[in-house]
């Protein structure tokens, strides 16, 4: 396996891990792609971009939950 293919595979695994951490592993693929496409249109530094980035930063800092739910699902439950 070439170094480029290894980097590509690692990137895909890391991105898949983010989907799982967000609690979206069972979400509809079209829904996921639509959401990601909308996020790609955000201007870096905009209010919405910063808001979503802050949410992501907090989710990365959160410890994994024991019952299998994601940090985002747990947060939504208490909101």
Short mmCIF file of C-alpha atoms in Angstrom, two decimals, residues 8-77:
data_model
loop_
_atom_site.label_atom_id
_atom_site.label_comp_id
_atom_site.label_asym_id
_atom_site.label_seq_id
_atom_site.Cartn_x
_atom_site.Cartn_y
_atom_site.Cartn_z
CA UNK A 8 -6.35 8.53 2.42
CA UNK A 9 -7.52 5.48 4.38
CA UNK A 10 -6.57 7.07 7.71
CA UNK A 11 -8.45 10.25 6.81
CA UNK A 12 -11.60 8.27 5.96
CA UNK A 13 -11.39 6.29 9.21
CA UNK A 14 -11.00 9.51 11.22
CA UNK A 15 -13.96 11.12 9.47
CA UNK A 16 -16.05 8.00 10.06
CA UNK A 17 -15.15 8.23 13.75
CA UNK A 18 -16.49 11.77 13.84
CA UNK A 19 -19.80 10.59 12.40
CA UNK A 20 -20.00 7.88 15.06
CA UNK A 21 -19.07 10.29 17.88
CA UNK A 22 -21.86 12.64 16.74
CA UNK A 23 -24.35 9.78 17.06
CA UNK A 24 -25.06 9.73 13.33
CA UNK A 25 -23.83 6.26 12.38
CA UNK A 26 -27.38 5.12 11.64
CA UNK A 27 -28.48 8.35 9.95
CA UNK A 28 -29.62 8.40 6.35
CA UNK A 29 -26.63 8.95 4.05
CA UNK A 30 -28.45 11.59 1.97
CA UNK A 31 -29.24 13.48 5.19
CA UNK A 32 -25.57 13.37 6.21
CA UNK A 33 -24.35 14.51 2.81
CA UNK A 34 -26.94 17.31 2.74
CA UNK A 35 -25.85 18.54 6.15
CA UNK A 36 -22.18 18.39 5.23
CA UNK A 37 -22.87 20.19 1.95
CA UNK A 38 -24.63 22.98 3.84
CA UNK A 39 -21.71 23.24 6.27
CA UNK A 40 -19.27 23.42 3.36
CA UNK A 41 -21.08 26.58 2.21
CA UNK A 42 -20.48 28.37 5.51
CA UNK A 43 -17.96 31.16 5.44
CA UNK A 44 -15.08 30.37 7.82
CA UNK A 45 -15.25 32.82 10.69
CA UNK A 46 -18.97 33.52 10.26
CA UNK A 47 -21.22 33.43 13.31
CA UNK A 48 -22.77 30.09 12.30
CA UNK A 49 -19.37 28.57 11.48
CA UNK A 50 -18.01 29.59 14.89
CA UNK A 51 -21.15 28.33 16.66
CA UNK A 52 -20.85 24.91 15.06
CA UNK A 53 -17.11 24.78 15.68
CA UNK A 54 -17.65 25.56 19.37
CA UNK A 55 -20.17 22.72 19.60
CA UNK A 56 -17.65 20.39 17.97
CA UNK A 57 -14.85 21.46 20.28
CA UNK A 58 -17.01 20.67 23.32
CA UNK A 59 -18.00 17.30 21.86
CA UNK A 60 -14.34 16.37 21.36
CA UNK A 61 -13.57 17.30 24.97
CA UNK A 62 -16.50 15.26 26.33
CA UNK A 63 -15.77 11.82 27.66
CA UNK A 64 -17.50 8.96 25.84
CA UNK A 65 -20.82 8.02 27.38
CA UNK A 66 -21.26 4.49 28.70
CA UNK A 67 -24.75 3.75 27.36
CA UNK A 68 -23.69 4.10 23.74
CA UNK A 69 -25.44 7.40 23.09
CA UNK A 70 -23.42 10.27 21.73
CA UNK A 71 -22.54 13.47 23.53
CA UNK A 72 -24.84 15.33 21.13
CA UNK A 73 -27.78 13.00 21.82
CA UNK A 74 -27.23 13.36 25.56
CA UNK A 75 -27.02 17.16 25.28
CA UNK A 76 -30.22 17.30 23.21
CA UNK A 77 -32.00 15.16 25.79
#
